[in-house]
XYZ file of C-alpha atoms in Angstrom:
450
model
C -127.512 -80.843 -106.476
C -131.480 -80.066 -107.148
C -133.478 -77.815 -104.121
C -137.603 -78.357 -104.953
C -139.516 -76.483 -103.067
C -142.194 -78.002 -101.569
C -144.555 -75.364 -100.149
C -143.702 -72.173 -98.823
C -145.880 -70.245 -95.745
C -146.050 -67.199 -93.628
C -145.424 -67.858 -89.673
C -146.830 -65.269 -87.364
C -145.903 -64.093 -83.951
C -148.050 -65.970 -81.304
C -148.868 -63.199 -79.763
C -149.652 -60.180 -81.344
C -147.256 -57.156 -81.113
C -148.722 -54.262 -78.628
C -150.190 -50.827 -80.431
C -147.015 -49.064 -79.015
C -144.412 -50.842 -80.864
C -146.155 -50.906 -84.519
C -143.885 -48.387 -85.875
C -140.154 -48.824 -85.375
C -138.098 -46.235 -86.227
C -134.450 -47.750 -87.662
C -131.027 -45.403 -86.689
C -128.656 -43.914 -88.796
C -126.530 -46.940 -89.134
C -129.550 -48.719 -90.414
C -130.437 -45.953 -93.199
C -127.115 -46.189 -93.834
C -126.610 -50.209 -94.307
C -126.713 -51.810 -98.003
C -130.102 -53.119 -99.577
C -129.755 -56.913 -99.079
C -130.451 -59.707 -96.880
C -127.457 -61.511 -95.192
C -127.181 -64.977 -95.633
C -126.698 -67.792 -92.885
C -126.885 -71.322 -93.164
C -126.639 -73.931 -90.534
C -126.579 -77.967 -91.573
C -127.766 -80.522 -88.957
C -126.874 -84.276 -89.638
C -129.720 -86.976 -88.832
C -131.471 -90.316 -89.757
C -134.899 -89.296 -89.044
C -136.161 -86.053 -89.452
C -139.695 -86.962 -87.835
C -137.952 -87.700 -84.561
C -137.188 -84.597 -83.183
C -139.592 -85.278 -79.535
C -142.473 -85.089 -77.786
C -145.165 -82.135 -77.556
C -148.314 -82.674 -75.407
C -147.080 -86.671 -75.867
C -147.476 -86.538 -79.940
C -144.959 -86.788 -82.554
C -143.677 -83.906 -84.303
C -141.314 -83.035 -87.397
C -138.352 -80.868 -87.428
C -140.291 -78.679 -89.330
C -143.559 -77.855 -87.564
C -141.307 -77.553 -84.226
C -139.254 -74.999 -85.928
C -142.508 -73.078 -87.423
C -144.012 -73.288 -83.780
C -140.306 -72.159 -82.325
C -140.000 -69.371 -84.828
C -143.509 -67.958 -84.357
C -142.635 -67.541 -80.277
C -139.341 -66.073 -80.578
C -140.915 -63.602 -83.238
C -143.161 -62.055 -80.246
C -139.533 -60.662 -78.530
C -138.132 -60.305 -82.661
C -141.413 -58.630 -83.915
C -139.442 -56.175 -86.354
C -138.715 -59.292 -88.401
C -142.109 -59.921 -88.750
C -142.373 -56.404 -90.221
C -142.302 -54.344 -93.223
C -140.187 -51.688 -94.198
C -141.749 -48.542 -95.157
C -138.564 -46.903 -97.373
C -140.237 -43.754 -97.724
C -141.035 -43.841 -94.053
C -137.518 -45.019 -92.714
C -139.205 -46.830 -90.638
C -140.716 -50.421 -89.737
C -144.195 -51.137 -90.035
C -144.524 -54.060 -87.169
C -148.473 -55.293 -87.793
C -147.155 -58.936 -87.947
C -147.426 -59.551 -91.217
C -145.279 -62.419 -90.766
C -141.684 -63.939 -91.710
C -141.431 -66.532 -94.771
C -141.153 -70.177 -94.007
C -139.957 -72.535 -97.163
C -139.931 -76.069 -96.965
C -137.428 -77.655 -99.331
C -136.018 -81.125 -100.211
C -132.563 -81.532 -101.615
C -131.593 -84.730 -104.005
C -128.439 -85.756 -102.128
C -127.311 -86.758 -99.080
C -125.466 -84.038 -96.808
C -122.165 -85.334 -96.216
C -121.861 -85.378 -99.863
C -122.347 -81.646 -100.157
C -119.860 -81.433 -97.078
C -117.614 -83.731 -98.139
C -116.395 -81.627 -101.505
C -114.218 -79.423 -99.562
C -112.693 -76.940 -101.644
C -114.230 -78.172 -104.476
C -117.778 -77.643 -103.970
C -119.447 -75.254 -105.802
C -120.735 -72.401 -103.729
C -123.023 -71.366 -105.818
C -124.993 -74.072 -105.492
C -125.836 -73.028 -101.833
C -127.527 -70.468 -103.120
C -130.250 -72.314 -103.924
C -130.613 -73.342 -100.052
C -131.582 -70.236 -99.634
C -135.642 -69.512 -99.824
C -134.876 -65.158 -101.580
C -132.690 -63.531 -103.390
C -129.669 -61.767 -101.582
C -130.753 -58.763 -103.194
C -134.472 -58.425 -102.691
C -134.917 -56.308 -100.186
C -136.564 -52.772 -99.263
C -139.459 -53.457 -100.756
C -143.153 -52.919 -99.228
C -143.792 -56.524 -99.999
C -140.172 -57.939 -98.867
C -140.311 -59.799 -95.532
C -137.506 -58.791 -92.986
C -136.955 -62.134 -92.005
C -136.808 -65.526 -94.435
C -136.062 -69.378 -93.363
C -135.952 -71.882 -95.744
C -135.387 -75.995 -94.247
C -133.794 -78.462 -96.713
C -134.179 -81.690 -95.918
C -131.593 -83.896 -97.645
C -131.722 -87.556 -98.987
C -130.530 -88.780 -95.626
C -132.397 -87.005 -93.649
C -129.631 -84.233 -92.495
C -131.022 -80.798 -93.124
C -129.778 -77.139 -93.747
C -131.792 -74.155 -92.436
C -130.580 -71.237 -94.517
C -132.059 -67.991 -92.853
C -131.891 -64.719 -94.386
C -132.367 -61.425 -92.849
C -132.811 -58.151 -94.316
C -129.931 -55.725 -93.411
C -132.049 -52.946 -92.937
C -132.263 -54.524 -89.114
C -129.659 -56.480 -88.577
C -126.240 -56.768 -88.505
C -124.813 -60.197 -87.745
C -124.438 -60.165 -84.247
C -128.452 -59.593 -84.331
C -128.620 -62.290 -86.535
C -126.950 -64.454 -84.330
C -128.844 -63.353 -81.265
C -132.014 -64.421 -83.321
C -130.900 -67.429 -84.333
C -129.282 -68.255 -80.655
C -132.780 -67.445 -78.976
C -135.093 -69.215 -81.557
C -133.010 -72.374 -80.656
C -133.450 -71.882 -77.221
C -137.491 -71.572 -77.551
C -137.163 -74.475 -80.014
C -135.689 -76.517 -76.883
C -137.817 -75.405 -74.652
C -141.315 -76.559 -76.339
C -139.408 -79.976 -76.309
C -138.617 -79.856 -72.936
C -135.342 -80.336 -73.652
C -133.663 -77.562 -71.925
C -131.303 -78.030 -69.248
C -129.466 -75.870 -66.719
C -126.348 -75.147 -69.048
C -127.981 -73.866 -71.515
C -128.512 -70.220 -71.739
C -131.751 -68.540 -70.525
C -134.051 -66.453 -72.722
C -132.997 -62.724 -73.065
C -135.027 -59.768 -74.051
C -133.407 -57.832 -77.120
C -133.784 -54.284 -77.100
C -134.857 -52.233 -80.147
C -134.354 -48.727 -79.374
C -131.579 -48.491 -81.464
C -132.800 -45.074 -83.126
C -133.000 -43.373 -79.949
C -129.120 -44.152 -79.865
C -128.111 -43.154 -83.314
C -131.238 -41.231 -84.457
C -131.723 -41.696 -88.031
C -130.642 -38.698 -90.595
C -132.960 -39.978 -94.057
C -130.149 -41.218 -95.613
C -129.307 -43.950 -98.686
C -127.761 -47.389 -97.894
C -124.546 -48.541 -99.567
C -124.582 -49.299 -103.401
C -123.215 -52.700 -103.245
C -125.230 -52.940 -107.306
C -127.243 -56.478 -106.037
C -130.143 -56.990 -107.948
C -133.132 -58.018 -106.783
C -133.446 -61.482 -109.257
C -131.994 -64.724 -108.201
C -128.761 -65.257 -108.024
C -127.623 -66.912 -111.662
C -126.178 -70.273 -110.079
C -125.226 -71.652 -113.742
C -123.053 -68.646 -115.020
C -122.360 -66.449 -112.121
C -120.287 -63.312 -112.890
C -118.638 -63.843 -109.271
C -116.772 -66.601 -108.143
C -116.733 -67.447 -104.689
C -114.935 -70.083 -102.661
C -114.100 -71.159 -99.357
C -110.045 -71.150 -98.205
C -109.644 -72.843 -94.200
C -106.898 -71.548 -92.187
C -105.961 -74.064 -89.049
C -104.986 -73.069 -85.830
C -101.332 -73.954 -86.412
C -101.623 -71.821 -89.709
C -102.974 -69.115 -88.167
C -100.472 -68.706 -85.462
C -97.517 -68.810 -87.919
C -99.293 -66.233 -89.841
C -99.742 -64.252 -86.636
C -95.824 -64.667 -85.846
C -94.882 -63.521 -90.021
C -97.266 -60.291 -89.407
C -95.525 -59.199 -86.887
C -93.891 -55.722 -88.030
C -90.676 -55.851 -85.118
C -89.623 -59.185 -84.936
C -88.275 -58.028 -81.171
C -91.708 -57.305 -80.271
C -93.552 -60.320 -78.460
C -96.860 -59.184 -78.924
C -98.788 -59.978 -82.156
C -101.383 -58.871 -84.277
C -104.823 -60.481 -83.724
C -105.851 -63.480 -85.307
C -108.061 -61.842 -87.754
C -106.571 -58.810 -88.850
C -103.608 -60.919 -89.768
C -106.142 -62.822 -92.237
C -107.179 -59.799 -93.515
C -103.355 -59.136 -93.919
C -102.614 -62.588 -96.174
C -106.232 -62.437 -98.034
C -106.062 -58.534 -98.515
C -102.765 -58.706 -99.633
C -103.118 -61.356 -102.440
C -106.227 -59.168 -103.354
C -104.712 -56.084 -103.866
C -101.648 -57.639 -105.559
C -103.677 -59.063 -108.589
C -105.570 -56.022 -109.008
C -102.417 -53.542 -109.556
C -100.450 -56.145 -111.273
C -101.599 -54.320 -114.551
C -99.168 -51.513 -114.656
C -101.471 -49.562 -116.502
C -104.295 -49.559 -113.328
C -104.271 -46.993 -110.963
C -102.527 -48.496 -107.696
C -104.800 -46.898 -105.122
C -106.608 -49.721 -102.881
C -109.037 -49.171 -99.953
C -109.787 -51.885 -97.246
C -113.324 -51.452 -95.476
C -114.173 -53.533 -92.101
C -116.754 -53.494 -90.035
C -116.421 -52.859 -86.192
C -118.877 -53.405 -83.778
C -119.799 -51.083 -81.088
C -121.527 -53.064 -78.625
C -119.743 -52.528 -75.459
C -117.272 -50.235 -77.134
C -119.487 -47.140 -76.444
C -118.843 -45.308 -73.055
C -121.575 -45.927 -71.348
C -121.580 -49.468 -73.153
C -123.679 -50.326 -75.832
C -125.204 -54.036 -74.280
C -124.642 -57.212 -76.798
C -128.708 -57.871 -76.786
C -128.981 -54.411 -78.591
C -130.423 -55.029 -82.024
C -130.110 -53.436 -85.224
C -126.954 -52.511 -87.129
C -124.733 -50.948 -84.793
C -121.035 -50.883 -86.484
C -118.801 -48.286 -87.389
C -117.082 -48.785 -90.832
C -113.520 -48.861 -90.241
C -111.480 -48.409 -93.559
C -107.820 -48.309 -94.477
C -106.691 -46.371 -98.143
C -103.124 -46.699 -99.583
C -101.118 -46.857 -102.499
C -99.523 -50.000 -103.382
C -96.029 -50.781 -104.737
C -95.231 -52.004 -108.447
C -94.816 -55.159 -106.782
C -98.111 -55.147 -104.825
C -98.435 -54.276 -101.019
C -96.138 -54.816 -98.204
C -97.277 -57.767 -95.952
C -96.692 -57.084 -92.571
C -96.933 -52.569 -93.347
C -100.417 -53.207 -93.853
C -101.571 -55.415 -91.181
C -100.433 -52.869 -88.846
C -102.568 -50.183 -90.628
C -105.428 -52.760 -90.530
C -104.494 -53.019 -86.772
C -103.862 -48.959 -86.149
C -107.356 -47.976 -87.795
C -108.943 -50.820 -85.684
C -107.995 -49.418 -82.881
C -108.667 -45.624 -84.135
C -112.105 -46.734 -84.417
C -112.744 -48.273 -80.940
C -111.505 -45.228 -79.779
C -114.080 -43.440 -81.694
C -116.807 -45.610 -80.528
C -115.827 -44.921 -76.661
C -116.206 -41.116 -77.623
C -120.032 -41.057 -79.471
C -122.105 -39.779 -77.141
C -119.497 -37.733 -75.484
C -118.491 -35.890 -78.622
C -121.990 -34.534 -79.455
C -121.415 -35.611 -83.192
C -121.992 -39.349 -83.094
C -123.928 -39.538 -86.115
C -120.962 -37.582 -88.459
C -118.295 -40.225 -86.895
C -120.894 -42.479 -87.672
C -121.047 -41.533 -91.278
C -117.631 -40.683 -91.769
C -116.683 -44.411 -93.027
C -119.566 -45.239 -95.006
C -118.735 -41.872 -96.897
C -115.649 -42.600 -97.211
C -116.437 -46.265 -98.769
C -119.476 -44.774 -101.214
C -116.825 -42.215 -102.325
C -114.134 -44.696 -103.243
C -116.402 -47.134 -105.373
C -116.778 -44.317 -108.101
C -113.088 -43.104 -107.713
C -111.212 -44.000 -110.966
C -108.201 -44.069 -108.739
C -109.184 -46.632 -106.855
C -108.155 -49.862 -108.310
C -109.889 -52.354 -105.577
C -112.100 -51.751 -102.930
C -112.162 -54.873 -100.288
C -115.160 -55.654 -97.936
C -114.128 -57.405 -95.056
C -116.733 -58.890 -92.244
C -115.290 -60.952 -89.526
C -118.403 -63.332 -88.314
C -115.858 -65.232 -86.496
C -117.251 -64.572 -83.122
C -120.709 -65.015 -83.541
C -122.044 -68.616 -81.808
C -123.683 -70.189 -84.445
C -122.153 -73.618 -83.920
C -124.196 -73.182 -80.414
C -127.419 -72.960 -82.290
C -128.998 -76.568 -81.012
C -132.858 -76.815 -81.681
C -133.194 -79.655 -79.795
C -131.343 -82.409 -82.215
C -127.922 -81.145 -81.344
C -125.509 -78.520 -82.704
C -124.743 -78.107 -86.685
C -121.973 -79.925 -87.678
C -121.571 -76.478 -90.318
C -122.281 -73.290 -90.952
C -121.935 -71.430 -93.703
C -122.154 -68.432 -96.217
C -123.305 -68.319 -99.696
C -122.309 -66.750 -102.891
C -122.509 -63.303 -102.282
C -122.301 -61.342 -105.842
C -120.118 -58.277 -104.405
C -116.913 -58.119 -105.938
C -113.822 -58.347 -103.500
C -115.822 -59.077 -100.550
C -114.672 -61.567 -97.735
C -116.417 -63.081 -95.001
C -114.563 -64.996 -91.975
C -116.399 -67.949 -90.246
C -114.697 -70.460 -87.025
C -115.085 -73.804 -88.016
C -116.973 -76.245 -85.505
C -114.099 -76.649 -82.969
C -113.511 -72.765 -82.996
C -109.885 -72.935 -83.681
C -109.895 -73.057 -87.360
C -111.459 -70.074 -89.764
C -113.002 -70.177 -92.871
C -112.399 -67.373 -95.224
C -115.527 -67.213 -97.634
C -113.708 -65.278 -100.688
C -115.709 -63.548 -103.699
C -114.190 -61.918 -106.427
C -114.469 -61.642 -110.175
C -114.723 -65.309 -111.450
C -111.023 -64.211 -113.629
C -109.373 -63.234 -110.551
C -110.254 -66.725 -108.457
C -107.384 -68.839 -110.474
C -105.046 -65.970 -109.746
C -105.853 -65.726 -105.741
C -105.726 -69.244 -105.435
C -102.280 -69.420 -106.810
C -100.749 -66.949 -104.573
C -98.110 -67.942 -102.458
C -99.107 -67.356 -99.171
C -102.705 -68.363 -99.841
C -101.217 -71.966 -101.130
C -98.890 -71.997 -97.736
C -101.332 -70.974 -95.344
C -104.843 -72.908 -96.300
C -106.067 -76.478 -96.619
């Protein structure tokens, strides 16, 4: 697969953002997130990409409608057409503008699609319009869409957003609303589909920020090497019917007839065949650490409300000792399960406690801590995108028949995405490119994915 770029362009909020708002000041939990943008991609299948409607009765192409879309949801989003100022913690928001790449790929979509556990992630990558890691810099924008357009005529609009303002479910509030502008300059909105909502970016009077350094995840700030890449990183789908049996062999009392959640009983199988190849040297320390991300909208007591932007998660982490013969299965989804639930606990209690920003910090500590221990022989990053509504994301040429991640260079690091009917998950795995042939050969990874 070859991506040529084709020309690349800086898209502007329509209308200019007010005096008041040109320097946004990010929260704790944004000081504290790692120095990269977070990938998304979304495919769209079609035979004509000129054909996308009617505006003021001419005919317009996907790609000036989305430029035109993008530039009017970017008056409500204006910190992603902003700077960040690192020495300033802060956002400079004097519309400079997000990136706009237009692309055109040498195959037809359903090819890409179509090599299932076989494709080559890596090569999504290049669907992307920045590097992963090139962010925090003055001339960095916080917000970058690149549009494919494939030999058919499907295309894939890989967005990127710097995590210095957003955590996924901002992402996907972004993404949702800039499809619903998108169908409203078509006129094709209708009275099921959802209306326009403000987001609200006062984050840092919530979780005032402290001047403090993101996570060192070590991405660089160069292109992802797509030929030789140090990381391997591959896509295992779990059906609903796999799923629930997994759910039923988590369960720690078989008497018991409630079970473990869907996803921390993924994190259970994926963790588990993880951690077993990295202490099956018995010369490696057997100490393992399991980091996940919980989100505190409508957690917090009074509740935090799910247009809030920014990052607002707590980092909820698990740290053990394994066995000689690895990690007990269904002993540590009910720590992934107990710690969960810790942490929602702590979320009801941060503005009542008076130390929200140290129970804020506590995990991220804990995490920054553990990747220099010598103890430690994994550390696993786990992000459950599950339940954000990207497959809802129509522009006005109906919903994406995928969605994706990318190749994400952080060792150990998993990512959890429904499929289109929202029964089914994806888990997008990426480890060191020796330990792929080993996780894919593990037992319950072989039972439980297609």
């Amino acid at each position: 697969m070859k991506v040529e770029h084709l020309s690349t362009e800086v898209i502007k909020p329509c209308t200019s953002t007010p005096l008041s708002l040109r320097d946004y000041k990010i929260s704790i939990v944004d000081e504290l997130a790692p120095v990269m943008n977070v990938p998304v991609i979304l495919y769209y299948p079609t035979d004509d990409i000129h054909s996308s409607g009617k505006e003021n009765g001419t005919s317009i192409s996907k790609c000036m409608h989305l430029k035109k879309s993008l530039s009017k949801v970017l008056t409500r989003f204006y910190p992603f057409a902003g700077r960040y100022m690192k020495d300033l913690y802060m956002v400079n928001c004097s519309d400079q503008g997000a990136e706009f790449v237009e692309a055109k790929v040498d195959i037809r979509l359903d090819e890409l699609i179509g090599r299932g556990k076989d494709m080559k992630v890596e090569l999504l990558n290049s669907l992307l319009p920045r590097p992963i890691g090139a962010g925090d810099e003055v001339t960095d924008p916080m917000l970058a869409v690149q549009v494919s357009v494939f030999a058919c005529g499907g295309c894939a609009i890989g967005v990127l957003s710097s995590h210095r303002i957003a955590d996924i479910s901002t992402i996907s509030t972004l993404i949702k609303e800039w499809a619903t502008d998108a169908k409203l300059l078509l006129g094709a909105f209708d009275e099921n589909d959802p209306v326009p909502v403000s987001p609200i970016w006062n984050s840092a009077s919530l979780f005032p920020g402290k001047k403090m350094s993101g996570l060192p995840l070590g991405l660089i700030r160069e292109k992802e090497n797509i030929d030789n890449p140090k990381f391997a990183t591959k896509k295992f789908y779990f059906s609903s019917s796999a799923i629930a049996k997994i759910r039923k062999k988590a369960r720690l009392d078989n008497s018991s007839e409630k079970l473990p959640t869907r996803v921390q009983s993924l994190w259970g199988i994926i963790g588990k065949a993880i951690i077993d190849i990295n202490v099956a040297n018995p010369e490696k320390p057997r100490g393992f650490l399991i980091i996940q991300a919980v989100n505190m909208r409508e957690r917090t007591d009074p509740p935090i409300p799910k247009n809030q932007c920014g990052n607002l998660y707590l980092i909820s982490t698990v740290q053990s000792l394994a066995g000689e013969k690895g990690v007990e299965f269904q002993g540590l989804v009910d720590n992934l399960t107990r710690f969960v639930k810790r942490d929602v606990e702590v979320c009801k209690m941060l503005w009542t406690a008076g130390n929200g920003a140290q129970l804020i910090s506590q995990g991220f500590n804990e995490l920054i801590k553990c990747l220099t221990d010598p103890e430690m022989s994994c550390v696993n990053l786990f992000t459950d995108w599950s339940k954000s509504p990207f497959y809802e994301a129509d522009f006005g040429w109906g919903k994406p028949v995928w969605v994706s991640s990318v190749n994400v260079p952080v060792i150990n690091h998993v990512y959890l995405l429904r499929d289109k009917s929202g029964e089914g998950i994806e888990a997008w795995v990426n480890l060191k490119i020796d330990d792929m042939p080993k996780f894919e050969q593990d037992s319950n990874i072989m039972e439980f994915t297609t």
